[in-house]
């Protein structure tokens, strides 16, 4: 089973961590994929792909690697830059997908309408490890360490996550940040002195997997639950990825248009695929919704025979006990 680390020469926040990772021992040249994508191999399972296009432009790298080598891909880790209007320096991790888009919609950053990749199970544990490494390299408090909501491509069918350096050109080229990202990948995959971090097993003692619904792009309330409760991280669907059309006085869920049900369904299915045997729990950031929106979501989930429990902090968990339907 191969882990693909994907980097691009078009982005210093991508290629610099890749170069720092390639400085670790044990690498040898690998095959070149179609499109001139170069590869490097380390041991039986670690692979690094170096492309020249932007990171979101090369779809189906898992299938292309499997076709070229016969190896089965287990996960993809994309190294990339992060841009934000705030310009605040940040190291971020997030799942990928555009589950709220429909056929015919514009794809601003790759992907496929109504698609989400299975979220890599390492996301939550690696967030904790990233905080630790950033602190040890004195990047905190200058850099914020945070999750982001699910967004953009490229398309893949295997568990995936983005690891990013932000948020402006000044920070994309920071070599100390690049070294932290390289060390995160190296240690997180168990290449250092400690075992691998974030390996999911259906026999693991902790089976709770959070599926976040609502909130802003940096999902602070979902992240609070993740860090405090130690839950695994599924898709994080922000409010802007749950489009809901105000139906006026009719507030029943079936009367509310938009692709919000599709987004929840796709995100749930992808999360379930990434965590076989896991207990998928949807966490609703109710403060980000109007009353009619929150009521519609809870009504929709209740109709699927999904238990609803209130927890402290005025947030909600919805344990998924059956497949969602429209």
Short mmCIF file of C-alpha atoms in Angstrom, two decimals, residues 5-324:
data_model
loop_
_atom_site.label_atom_id
_atom_site.label_comp_id
_atom_site.label_asym_id
_atom_site.label_seq_id
_atom_site.Cartn_x
_atom_site.Cartn_y
_atom_site.Cartn_z
CA UNK A 5 2.90 12.79 -1.20
CA UNK A 6 2.13 15.26 -3.99
CA UNK A 7 4.04 18.48 -4.63
CA UNK A 8 4.35 21.04 -7.43
CA UNK A 9 7.25 23.17 -8.63
CA UNK A 10 4.72 25.95 -9.33
CA UNK A 11 4.33 26.69 -5.61
CA UNK A 12 7.12 27.39 -3.10
CA UNK A 13 4.86 26.30 -0.22
CA UNK A 14 4.64 22.93 -1.94
CA UNK A 15 8.07 22.29 -3.43
CA UNK A 16 10.08 23.54 -0.43
CA UNK A 17 8.54 21.00 2.00
CA UNK A 18 9.02 18.36 -0.71
CA UNK A 19 12.72 19.23 -1.01
CA UNK A 20 13.09 19.07 2.78
CA UNK A 21 11.36 15.69 2.77
CA UNK A 22 13.63 14.42 -0.03
CA UNK A 23 16.63 15.42 2.10
CA UNK A 24 15.63 12.63 4.51
CA UNK A 25 17.47 9.33 4.02
CA UNK A 26 16.40 6.47 1.78
CA UNK A 27 15.02 8.07 -1.38
CA UNK A 28 15.60 6.70 -4.88
CA UNK A 29 14.23 7.87 -8.26
CA UNK A 30 10.95 6.29 -9.35
CA UNK A 31 9.02 6.09 -12.62
CA UNK A 32 7.78 9.12 -14.54
CA UNK A 33 4.01 9.29 -14.97
CA UNK A 34 2.15 10.62 -17.98
CA UNK A 35 2.36 14.38 -18.16
CA UNK A 36 5.98 14.33 -17.03
CA UNK A 37 5.19 13.84 -13.34
CA UNK A 38 8.40 12.73 -11.64
CA UNK A 39 8.46 10.36 -8.69
CA UNK A 40 10.71 9.33 -5.83
CA UNK A 41 10.41 6.22 -3.70
CA UNK A 42 11.34 5.52 -0.08
CA UNK A 43 11.01 2.02 1.31
CA UNK A 44 8.04 -0.15 0.51
CA UNK A 45 5.30 2.44 0.81
CA UNK A 46 6.36 6.12 0.74
CA UNK A 47 6.20 7.84 -2.66
CA UNK A 48 6.60 11.49 -3.65
CA UNK A 49 5.19 12.89 -6.90
CA UNK A 50 6.61 16.12 -8.28
CA UNK A 51 4.50 17.88 -10.92
CA UNK A 52 4.80 21.21 -12.70
CA UNK A 53 1.11 22.13 -12.91
CA UNK A 54 -0.75 23.65 -9.99
CA UNK A 55 -1.69 21.12 -7.36
CA UNK A 56 -5.44 21.11 -8.11
CA UNK A 57 -4.96 20.48 -11.86
CA UNK A 58 -3.84 16.83 -11.85
CA UNK A 59 -6.81 14.54 -11.24
CA UNK A 60 -6.80 10.81 -10.49
CA UNK A 61 -3.17 10.56 -9.42
CA UNK A 62 -4.06 7.48 -7.40
CA UNK A 63 -5.36 5.65 -10.46
CA UNK A 64 -2.48 6.85 -12.62
CA UNK A 65 0.10 5.64 -10.11
CA UNK A 66 -1.62 2.29 -9.74
CA UNK A 67 -1.74 1.87 -13.52
CA UNK A 68 1.94 2.75 -13.94
CA UNK A 69 3.34 0.70 -11.05
CA UNK A 70 0.83 -1.94 -10.00
CA UNK A 71 0.99 -0.59 -6.44
CA UNK A 72 -2.23 0.08 -4.54
CA UNK A 73 -2.52 3.64 -3.23
CA UNK A 74 -3.77 3.95 0.35
CA UNK A 75 -3.79 7.76 0.75
CA UNK A 76 -2.71 11.05 -0.82
CA UNK A 77 -1.08 13.94 1.05
CA UNK A 78 -1.00 17.18 -0.94
CA UNK A 79 1.51 19.93 -0.10
CA UNK A 80 0.25 23.39 -0.99
CA UNK A 81 0.05 27.06 -0.22
CA UNK A 82 -2.83 28.68 1.64
CA UNK A 83 -4.18 32.10 0.74
CA UNK A 84 -6.32 34.24 3.03
CA UNK A 85 -7.54 37.82 3.00
CA UNK A 86 -6.43 38.16 6.62
CA UNK A 87 -2.79 37.58 5.50
CA UNK A 88 -2.15 35.92 8.86
CA UNK A 89 0.59 33.26 8.72
CA UNK A 90 -0.88 29.80 9.17
CA UNK A 91 -0.24 26.10 8.82
CA UNK A 92 -3.46 24.34 7.87
CA UNK A 93 -4.86 20.87 7.21
CA UNK A 94 -8.16 20.01 5.52
CA UNK A 95 -10.17 17.39 3.61
CA UNK A 96 -11.02 17.98 -0.05
CA UNK A 97 -14.18 18.04 -2.11
CA UNK A 98 -16.99 20.18 -3.50
CA UNK A 99 -20.04 18.17 -2.38
CA UNK A 100 -22.41 21.12 -2.67
CA UNK A 101 -21.83 21.84 -6.36
CA UNK A 102 -24.12 20.45 -9.06
CA UNK A 103 -23.59 19.64 -12.72
CA UNK A 104 -23.10 22.84 -14.66
CA UNK A 105 -21.71 24.82 -11.73
CA UNK A 106 -18.36 26.54 -12.16
CA UNK A 107 -15.48 24.70 -10.47
CA UNK A 108 -13.31 27.55 -9.14
CA UNK A 109 -10.58 25.24 -7.78
CA UNK A 110 -10.91 21.86 -9.41
CA UNK A 111 -12.77 18.80 -8.26
CA UNK A 112 -16.01 17.40 -9.68
CA UNK A 113 -19.58 18.53 -8.92
CA UNK A 114 -21.09 16.61 -6.01
CA UNK A 115 -17.80 14.89 -5.16
CA UNK A 116 -15.71 14.59 -2.01
CA UNK A 117 -12.68 12.40 -1.45
CA UNK A 118 -12.66 10.18 1.63
CA UNK A 119 -11.05 12.31 4.36
CA UNK A 120 -7.65 10.98 5.36
CA UNK A 121 -7.91 9.54 8.91
CA UNK A 122 -4.63 11.22 9.80
CA UNK A 123 -6.16 14.72 9.75
CA UNK A 124 -7.05 14.97 13.46
CA UNK A 125 -3.96 13.27 14.92
CA UNK A 126 -1.69 15.18 12.55
CA UNK A 127 -3.24 18.49 13.61
CA UNK A 128 -2.07 17.70 17.15
CA UNK A 129 1.37 16.65 15.89
CA UNK A 130 1.63 19.77 13.73
CA UNK A 131 0.95 21.98 16.74
CA UNK A 132 3.70 20.20 18.65
CA UNK A 133 6.25 20.48 15.84
CA UNK A 134 5.42 24.13 15.12
CA UNK A 135 5.90 24.99 18.77
CA UNK A 136 9.23 23.15 18.92
CA UNK A 137 10.43 25.17 15.91
CA UNK A 138 9.24 28.46 17.45
CA UNK A 139 6.63 29.09 14.76
CA UNK A 140 3.92 29.59 17.39
CA UNK A 141 2.40 32.12 18.08
CA UNK A 142 3.51 33.70 14.79
CA UNK A 143 1.75 30.96 12.81
CA UNK A 144 -1.80 29.85 13.54
CA UNK A 145 -2.24 26.06 13.44
CA UNK A 146 -5.73 25.24 12.24
CA UNK A 147 -8.10 23.06 10.29
CA UNK A 148 -10.00 24.33 7.27
CA UNK A 149 -13.34 23.28 5.90
CA UNK A 150 -13.61 20.83 3.03
CA UNK A 151 -12.98 22.53 -0.31
CA UNK A 152 -11.48 22.23 -3.83
CA UNK A 153 -9.87 19.39 -5.81
CA UNK A 154 -8.10 17.55 -7.33
CA UNK A 155 -10.24 14.48 -7.86
CA UNK A 156 -9.15 11.26 -6.18
CA UNK A 157 -11.03 8.25 -4.89
CA UNK A 158 -8.62 7.50 -2.04
CA UNK A 159 -8.37 9.13 1.42
CA UNK A 160 -6.77 12.54 1.01
CA UNK A 161 -5.84 15.73 2.79
CA UNK A 162 -4.09 19.02 2.06
CA UNK A 163 -1.28 20.36 4.23
CA UNK A 164 -0.70 24.05 3.60
CA UNK A 165 1.54 27.00 4.42
CA UNK A 166 -0.10 30.43 4.39
CA UNK A 167 -1.16 32.98 3.93
CA UNK A 168 0.85 35.28 1.61
CA UNK A 169 3.89 35.08 -0.64
CA UNK A 170 6.06 36.24 2.25
CA UNK A 171 5.24 33.04 4.16
CA UNK A 172 4.86 30.55 1.30
CA UNK A 173 8.64 30.55 0.93
CA UNK A 174 9.48 30.27 4.62
CA UNK A 175 12.01 27.44 4.90
CA UNK A 176 11.39 26.94 8.63
CA UNK A 177 7.72 26.31 7.90
CA UNK A 178 8.68 23.98 5.06
CA UNK A 179 10.90 22.01 7.43
CA UNK A 180 8.02 21.61 9.91
CA UNK A 181 5.74 20.28 7.17
CA UNK A 182 8.42 17.83 6.02
CA UNK A 183 8.95 16.65 9.57
CA UNK A 184 5.19 16.28 10.02
CA UNK A 185 5.02 13.91 7.06
CA UNK A 186 8.17 12.02 8.04
CA UNK A 187 7.24 11.52 11.69
CA UNK A 188 3.53 11.14 11.01
CA UNK A 189 4.22 8.23 8.68
CA UNK A 190 6.41 6.57 11.28
CA UNK A 191 9.71 7.25 9.52
CA UNK A 192 11.27 8.75 12.61
CA UNK A 193 11.89 7.16 15.99
CA UNK A 194 8.19 6.84 16.88
CA UNK A 195 5.30 4.81 15.40
CA UNK A 196 3.09 6.24 12.68
CA UNK A 197 0.41 8.71 13.81
CA UNK A 198 -3.26 8.58 12.80
CA UNK A 199 -3.60 5.00 11.62
CA UNK A 200 -7.29 4.05 11.59
CA UNK A 201 -8.41 0.56 12.48
CA UNK A 202 -11.94 -0.74 12.92
CA UNK A 203 -10.68 -2.35 16.12
CA UNK A 204 -9.44 0.95 17.60
CA UNK A 205 -10.82 1.81 21.03
CA UNK A 206 -11.92 5.31 20.01
CA UNK A 207 -14.42 5.01 17.18
CA UNK A 208 -16.06 8.45 17.17
CA UNK A 209 -15.62 10.33 13.88
CA UNK A 210 -16.80 13.93 13.63
CA UNK A 211 -18.64 15.14 10.54
CA UNK A 212 -18.82 18.91 10.87
CA UNK A 213 -21.83 20.84 9.55
CA UNK A 214 -21.88 24.63 9.43
CA UNK A 215 -19.55 27.28 10.73
CA UNK A 216 -16.95 29.38 8.96
CA UNK A 217 -14.04 28.32 6.82
CA UNK A 218 -11.74 27.65 9.81
CA UNK A 219 -14.41 25.63 11.67
CA UNK A 220 -13.38 26.77 15.19
CA UNK A 221 -16.26 25.09 17.05
CA UNK A 222 -15.73 21.79 15.27
CA UNK A 223 -12.01 22.04 16.01
CA UNK A 224 -12.72 22.64 19.71
CA UNK A 225 -14.64 19.36 19.88
CA UNK A 226 -11.93 17.52 17.94
CA UNK A 227 -9.13 18.71 20.22
CA UNK A 228 -11.04 18.35 23.49
CA UNK A 229 -12.68 15.01 22.79
CA UNK A 230 -9.96 13.43 20.66
CA UNK A 231 -12.43 12.44 17.94
CA UNK A 232 -11.32 11.44 14.47
CA UNK A 233 -12.00 14.00 11.72
CA UNK A 234 -14.35 13.42 8.82
CA UNK A 235 -15.53 16.03 6.36
CA UNK A 236 -15.99 19.59 7.61
CA UNK A 237 -18.78 21.19 5.63
CA UNK A 238 -18.93 24.92 6.27
CA UNK A 239 -22.07 27.00 6.03
CA UNK A 240 -21.20 28.25 2.55
CA UNK A 241 -21.15 24.63 1.35
CA UNK A 242 -24.69 24.02 2.64
CA UNK A 243 -26.73 26.30 0.35
CA UNK A 244 -30.32 26.54 1.50
CA UNK A 245 -33.07 28.55 -0.17
CA UNK A 246 -35.41 30.37 2.20
CA UNK A 247 -38.89 28.91 1.52
CA UNK A 248 -40.75 31.72 3.27
CA UNK A 249 -43.40 30.50 5.69
CA UNK A 250 -43.06 26.83 4.73
CA UNK A 251 -40.19 25.63 6.89
CA UNK A 252 -40.34 21.85 6.38
CA UNK A 253 -37.07 20.37 5.17
CA UNK A 254 -38.61 19.02 1.96
CA UNK A 255 -39.69 22.57 1.05
CA UNK A 256 -36.20 24.04 1.29
CA UNK A 257 -34.26 24.06 -1.95
CA UNK A 258 -30.55 24.13 -2.51
CA UNK A 259 -27.93 21.39 -2.49
CA UNK A 260 -27.53 21.15 1.28
CA UNK A 261 -28.97 17.63 1.47
CA UNK A 262 -26.69 16.50 -1.34
CA UNK A 263 -23.68 18.00 0.45
CA UNK A 264 -24.52 16.20 3.71
CA UNK A 265 -25.12 12.91 1.88
CA UNK A 266 -21.86 13.05 -0.09
CA UNK A 267 -19.84 14.12 2.94
CA UNK A 268 -21.32 11.35 5.06
CA UNK A 269 -20.72 8.65 2.44
CA UNK A 270 -17.11 9.72 1.94
CA UNK A 271 -16.47 9.88 5.69
CA UNK A 272 -18.01 6.47 6.22
CA UNK A 273 -15.78 5.04 3.47
CA UNK A 274 -12.68 6.45 5.17
CA UNK A 275 -13.55 5.02 8.59
CA UNK A 276 -14.94 1.50 8.18
CA UNK A 277 -16.49 0.43 11.47
CA UNK A 278 -16.43 3.99 12.84
CA UNK A 279 -19.25 5.81 14.61
CA UNK A 280 -19.94 8.81 12.39
CA UNK A 281 -21.18 11.77 14.47
CA UNK A 282 -22.42 14.93 12.78
CA UNK A 283 -21.69 18.06 14.78
CA UNK A 284 -23.86 21.06 13.93
CA UNK A 285 -22.50 24.54 14.63
CA UNK A 286 -25.96 25.94 15.26
CA UNK A 287 -24.76 29.51 15.84
CA UNK A 288 -23.90 29.78 12.16
CA UNK A 289 -27.47 28.97 11.06
CA UNK A 290 -30.74 30.85 11.20
CA UNK A 291 -33.47 29.14 13.17
CA UNK A 292 -35.30 27.81 10.11
CA UNK A 293 -32.06 26.37 8.71
CA UNK A 294 -31.19 24.57 11.93
CA UNK A 295 -34.74 23.25 12.22
CA UNK A 296 -34.69 21.98 8.65
CA UNK A 297 -31.39 20.16 9.13
CA UNK A 298 -32.47 18.55 12.39
CA UNK A 299 -35.81 17.58 10.85
CA UNK A 300 -34.08 16.08 7.82
CA UNK A 301 -31.71 14.06 9.98
CA UNK A 302 -34.50 12.94 12.32
CA UNK A 303 -36.47 11.56 9.41
CA UNK A 304 -33.54 9.26 8.72
CA UNK A 305 -34.00 7.67 12.20
CA UNK A 306 -30.89 9.43 13.47
CA UNK A 307 -30.67 10.03 17.20
CA UNK A 308 -30.17 13.67 18.21
CA UNK A 309 -28.39 14.53 21.45
CA UNK A 310 -27.59 17.93 22.90
CA UNK A 311 -24.10 18.44 24.31
CA UNK A 312 -22.52 21.28 26.23
CA UNK A 313 -21.70 24.45 24.37
CA UNK A 314 -25.12 24.49 22.63
CA UNK A 315 -23.83 22.29 19.83
CA UNK A 316 -25.41 19.12 18.54
CA UNK A 317 -24.26 15.62 17.73
CA UNK A 318 -26.21 13.46 15.30
CA UNK A 319 -25.04 9.85 15.43
CA UNK A 320 -25.51 8.40 11.95
CA UNK A 321 -27.13 5.02 12.35
CA UNK A 322 -28.33 4.61 8.76
CA UNK A 323 -27.63 5.88 5.27
CA UNK A 324 -28.99 9.33 4.62
#
